[in-house]
């Protein structure tokens, strides 16, 4: 795996597109991805199927949209000879399956704010795996931004800092989710070296769908929702959170480093806490609000500069 993902962290925050316009496009895509994915905890709570079944439908229902996107992208860009299922894409599909399995468990076992925060600890694992395994040290600004974001994230979940046996299992699932999501970031970034964003997203989703179908059937039996309302929730989850969120993430990882892109995902924790406040009556305290502002400041500190770009 080291050879497959080494290119992602080859430089100190090396960005994929040359020039400020490429960096800005990547940042906007990453921000939109974080916002699209932030609604997923609420939708999983509203779905009338089990956590594994909702994870399966999230990716399965998105496949037709992703296939059409892939066909359109390759027809327009002349990339019909793009690599099919390279190792990095397979690893991304496996990592995303693990991510969703533990993510959906975390959502139903702890608070939305906790589940989202621990899941967005992916930047820590991106840096750790890149530094210790691939021997690639991130830019000092990224490390500083990560430390600031972690401080803000801690404030965002300050209510759960005390030991609560009722939430510990869900929090642990959230931590495991972050590990898988970190591996996912690195794998997708490497896969984007050989294929366009649409093909990478479609192929990894296909792999994830097969794995989640087997798990859902084995653990929960029939994955079918019991109402039109349930189907509607799952459809929104597939279109917004997966096709939109993961698709935009793949676009961003073709232009930004995995380390910085993963920092932007802390925005997901802020948005998810806001949605939980509005829809699930999980109030946001003043300290949590300050934590959100600190996260935004940390992302600004870690932002890529024009000179950081590196064409792939």
XYZ file of N, CA, C and O in Angstrom, residues 168-257:
360
model
N -19.574 5.193 25.445
C -18.192 4.778 25.181
C -18.076 3.877 23.952
O -17.150 4.036 23.147
N -18.981 2.941 23.791
C -18.906 2.031 22.657
C -19.077 2.794 21.354
O -18.328 2.589 20.387
N -20.058 3.697 21.320
C -20.268 4.507 20.122
C -19.081 5.395 19.817
O -18.693 5.569 18.654
N -18.460 5.972 20.865
C -17.265 6.794 20.664
C -16.124 5.955 20.086
O -15.374 6.406 19.214
N -15.977 4.706 20.577
C -14.927 3.826 20.060
C -15.170 3.507 18.583
O -14.226 3.494 17.772
N -16.431 3.277 18.218
C -16.752 3.047 16.811
C -16.374 4.275 15.979
O -15.913 4.155 14.835
N -16.591 5.464 16.540
C -16.232 6.688 15.839
C -14.733 6.791 15.609
O -14.281 7.222 14.540
N -13.941 6.402 16.599
C -12.477 6.427 16.460
C -12.035 5.483 15.342
O -11.188 5.831 14.506
N -12.604 4.277 15.327
C -12.259 3.306 14.281
C -12.659 3.850 12.916
O -11.939 3.670 11.917
N -13.789 4.530 12.857
C -14.219 5.156 11.609
C -13.157 6.116 11.097
O -12.846 6.145 9.898
N -12.598 6.920 12.005
C -11.574 7.876 11.612
C -10.348 7.202 11.018
O -9.747 7.710 10.065
N -9.953 6.054 11.572
C -8.805 5.310 11.042
C -9.083 4.871 9.605
O -8.255 5.073 8.699
N -10.249 4.277 9.378
C -10.597 3.841 8.029
C -10.704 5.020 7.067
O -10.303 4.928 5.903
N -11.256 6.152 7.556
C -11.413 7.307 6.681
C -10.051 7.888 6.310
O -9.860 8.400 5.195
N -9.092 7.832 7.240
C -7.745 8.277 6.918
C -7.135 7.437 5.800
O -6.525 7.968 4.854
N -7.285 6.114 5.897
C -6.808 5.221 4.840
C -7.539 5.491 3.525
O -6.947 5.422 2.441
N -8.817 5.811 3.636
C -9.615 6.127 2.450
C -9.065 7.364 1.745
O -8.915 7.380 0.515
N -8.749 8.411 2.500
C -8.197 9.632 1.913
C -6.935 9.330 1.122
O -6.773 9.773 -0.023
N -6.011 8.613 1.740
C -4.746 8.317 1.082
C -4.949 7.471 -0.170
O -4.319 7.699 -1.204
N -5.844 6.495 -0.090
C -6.089 5.601 -1.223
C -6.754 6.334 -2.383
O -6.374 6.146 -3.546
N -7.745 7.166 -2.090
C -8.415 7.914 -3.158
C -7.438 8.883 -3.817
O -7.415 9.039 -5.044
N -6.616 9.541 -3.003
C -5.633 10.447 -3.573
C -4.696 9.735 -4.534
O -4.355 10.251 -5.604
N -4.275 8.521 -4.177
C -3.410 7.743 -5.053
C -4.162 7.263 -6.290
O -3.624 7.260 -7.398
N -5.414 6.859 -6.129
C -6.210 6.388 -7.258
C -6.429 7.485 -8.294
O -6.521 7.211 -9.499
N -6.499 8.720 -7.810
C -6.711 9.845 -8.732
C -5.516 10.075 -9.653
O -5.608 10.814 -10.624
N -4.381 9.404 -9.372
C -3.235 9.478 -10.268
C -3.489 8.716 -11.563
O -2.890 9.020 -12.592
N -4.362 7.724 -11.523
C -4.581 6.849 -12.670
C -5.951 7.013 -13.310
O -6.161 6.595 -14.440
N -6.903 7.609 -12.598
C -8.271 7.702 -13.097
C -8.890 9.035 -12.702
O -8.421 9.693 -11.769
N -9.961 9.390 -13.401
C -10.686 10.602 -13.075
C -11.518 10.424 -11.816
O -11.724 9.312 -11.323
N -12.016 11.545 -11.296
C -12.784 11.526 -10.050
C -14.013 10.635 -10.161
O -14.348 9.900 -9.229
N -14.703 10.689 -11.293
C -15.942 9.921 -11.452
C -15.676 8.424 -11.449
O -16.379 7.653 -10.782
N -14.650 7.977 -12.208
C -14.356 6.542 -12.244
C -13.900 6.049 -10.877
O -14.314 4.971 -10.432
N -13.050 6.796 -10.208
C -12.595 6.386 -8.878
C -13.783 6.224 -7.941
O -13.909 5.225 -7.223
N -14.692 7.226 -7.929
C -15.834 7.186 -7.023
C -16.773 6.034 -7.360
O -17.269 5.334 -6.469
N -17.031 5.815 -8.657
C -17.922 4.719 -9.061
C -17.327 3.367 -8.694
O -18.016 2.506 -8.120
N -16.059 3.142 -9.017
C -15.471 1.824 -8.793
C -15.329 1.502 -7.307
O -15.614 0.384 -6.880
N -14.903 2.473 -6.510
C -14.794 2.187 -5.072
C -16.175 1.973 -4.462
O -16.336 1.170 -3.532
N -17.178 2.679 -4.990
C -18.543 2.502 -4.495
C -19.067 1.118 -4.831
O -19.773 0.491 -4.025
N -18.733 0.619 -6.004
C -19.165 -0.722 -6.398
C -18.574 -1.769 -5.445
O -19.277 -2.689 -4.994
N -17.311 -1.634 -5.119
C -16.664 -2.561 -4.189
C -17.323 -2.472 -2.812
O -17.633 -3.488 -2.180
N -17.535 -1.252 -2.357
C -18.155 -1.048 -1.047
C -19.561 -1.630 -1.005
O -19.977 -2.229 0.004
N -20.312 -1.472 -2.085
C -21.695 -1.963 -2.137
C -21.752 -3.474 -1.946
O -22.591 -3.989 -1.196
N -20.873 -4.195 -2.616
C -20.861 -5.659 -2.500
C -20.583 -6.084 -1.056
O -21.255 -6.956 -0.495
N -19.599 -5.456 -0.432
C -19.240 -5.808 0.944
C -20.387 -5.508 1.898
O -20.753 -6.335 2.744
N -20.979 -4.322 1.765
C -22.045 -3.917 2.683
C -23.311 -4.747 2.488
O -24.054 -4.985 3.445
N -23.570 -5.203 1.259
C -24.733 -6.067 1.022
C -24.590 -7.373 1.793
O -25.532 -7.827 2.455
N -23.414 -7.961 1.724
C -23.176 -9.217 2.432
C -23.341 -9.017 3.941
O -23.989 -9.827 4.626
N -22.781 -7.942 4.473
C -22.866 -7.682 5.914
C -24.309 -7.420 6.333
O -24.788 -7.948 7.345
N -25.030 -6.604 5.551
C -26.410 -6.265 5.905
C -27.300 -7.499 5.927
O -28.119 -7.680 6.835
N -27.156 -8.369 4.926
C -27.965 -9.591 4.869
C -27.602 -10.527 6.012
O -28.475 -11.119 6.674
N -26.308 -10.663 6.292
C -25.861 -11.604 7.322
C -26.257 -11.155 8.720
O -26.612 -11.984 9.575
N -26.241 -9.856 8.962
C -26.463 -9.346 10.322
C -27.910 -8.928 10.557
O -28.485 -9.201 11.616
N -28.519 -8.285 9.562
C -29.837 -7.680 9.783
C -30.962 -8.353 9.000
O -32.124 -7.951 9.137
N -30.655 -9.320 8.183
C -31.706 -9.957 7.401
C -32.119 -9.095 6.230
O -31.272 -8.591 5.496
N -33.403 -8.907 6.046
C -33.893 -8.101 4.931
C -33.493 -6.645 5.116
O -33.771 -6.038 6.155
N -32.840 -6.023 4.094
C -32.442 -4.621 4.216
C -33.500 -3.640 3.740
O -33.260 -2.426 3.737
N -34.673 -4.146 3.348
C -35.685 -3.281 2.741
C -36.354 -2.381 3.784
O -36.776 -2.859 4.846
N -36.480 -1.084 3.479
C -37.234 -0.193 4.375
C -38.719 -0.529 4.305
O -39.201 -1.097 3.317
N -39.427 -0.134 5.354
C -40.827 -0.526 5.443
C -41.820 0.503 4.956
O -43.029 0.296 5.080
N -41.369 1.603 4.400
C -42.296 2.655 3.985
C -41.690 3.500 2.877
O -40.466 3.474 2.644
N -42.567 4.256 2.204
C -42.094 5.194 1.187
C -41.223 6.277 1.815
O -40.252 6.746 1.207
N -41.560 6.652 3.044
C -40.746 7.631 3.769
C -39.326 7.110 3.953
O -38.341 7.839 3.748
N -39.201 5.828 4.330
C -37.886 5.232 4.511
C -37.083 5.231 3.226
O -35.880 5.533 3.236
N -37.739 4.888 2.107
C -37.049 4.935 0.816
C -36.596 6.355 0.487
O -35.511 6.555 -0.061
N -37.437 7.331 0.819
C -37.080 8.724 0.540
C -35.840 9.165 1.301
O -34.956 9.831 0.749
N -35.785 8.775 2.573
C -34.618 9.125 3.390
C -33.357 8.501 2.809
O -32.305 9.157 2.691
N -33.439 7.230 2.422
C -32.277 6.539 1.872
C -31.846 7.124 0.537
O -30.647 7.202 0.228
N -32.822 7.566 -0.242
C -32.499 8.174 -1.538
C -31.751 9.495 -1.346
O -30.764 9.767 -2.048
N -32.204 10.289 -0.393
C -31.498 11.544 -0.102
C -30.091 11.253 0.422
O -29.121 11.927 0.059
N -29.974 10.242 1.265
C -28.670 9.849 1.795
C -27.720 9.469 0.660
O -26.537 9.849 0.654
N -28.247 8.730 -0.328
C -27.417 8.296 -1.449
C -27.028 9.457 -2.354
O -25.856 9.579 -2.760
N -27.999 10.320 -2.661
C -27.738 11.407 -3.616
C -26.875 12.499 -3.004
O -25.882 12.950 -3.596
N -27.245 12.942 -1.811
C -26.560 14.088 -1.200
C -25.252 13.667 -0.543
O -24.178 14.188 -0.860
N -25.332 12.708 0.386
C -24.160 12.371 1.192
C -23.124 11.553 0.432
O -21.925 11.737 0.625
N -23.608 10.620 -0.431
C -22.609 9.794 -1.118
C -22.265 10.324 -2.500
O -21.108 10.693 -2.741
N -23.230 10.352 -3.414
C -22.911 10.814 -4.768
C -22.362 12.243 -4.723
O -21.361 12.558 -5.387
N -22.996 13.094 -3.915
C -22.527 14.470 -3.807
C -21.273 14.589 -2.958
O -20.253 15.100 -3.410
N -21.345 14.092 -1.712
C -20.230 14.259 -0.788
C -18.975 13.536 -1.224
O -17.902 14.141 -1.333
N -19.076 12.226 -1.502
C -17.883 11.469 -1.875
C -17.397 11.837 -3.276
O -16.197 11.812 -3.541
N -18.331 12.185 -4.160
C -17.911 12.608 -5.492
C -17.093 13.890 -5.439
O -16.033 13.997 -6.065
N -17.565 14.867 -4.679
C -16.821 16.120 -4.532
C -15.494 15.894 -3.812
O -14.496 16.562 -4.096
N -15.474 14.954 -2.865
C -14.218 14.642 -2.178
C -13.189 14.103 -3.170
O -12.006 14.472 -3.109
N -13.630 13.248 -4.097
C -12.708 12.728 -5.104
C -12.189 13.839 -6.010
O -11.021 13.838 -6.407
N -13.064 14.785 -6.338
C -12.630 15.939 -7.138
C -11.566 16.723 -6.383
O -10.517 17.091 -6.928
N -11.818 16.978 -5.092
C -10.890 17.769 -4.291
C -9.542 17.081 -4.148
O -8.487 17.730 -4.207
N -9.539 15.759 -3.979
C -8.293 15.033 -3.778
C -7.460 14.931 -5.051
O -6.327 14.448 -5.006
N -8.006 15.379 -6.180
C -7.204 15.504 -7.385
C -6.499 16.841 -7.443
O -5.672 17.069 -8.334
N -6.804 17.745 -6.492
C -6.254 19.092 -6.520
C -5.579 19.519 -5.221
O -4.808 20.477 -5.212
N -5.889 18.836 -4.131
C -5.344 19.190 -2.828
C -4.668 17.978 -2.199
O -4.988 16.845 -2.531
N -3.780 18.227 -1.268
C -3.153 17.123 -0.545
C -4.182 16.446 0.356
O -5.158 17.050 0.793
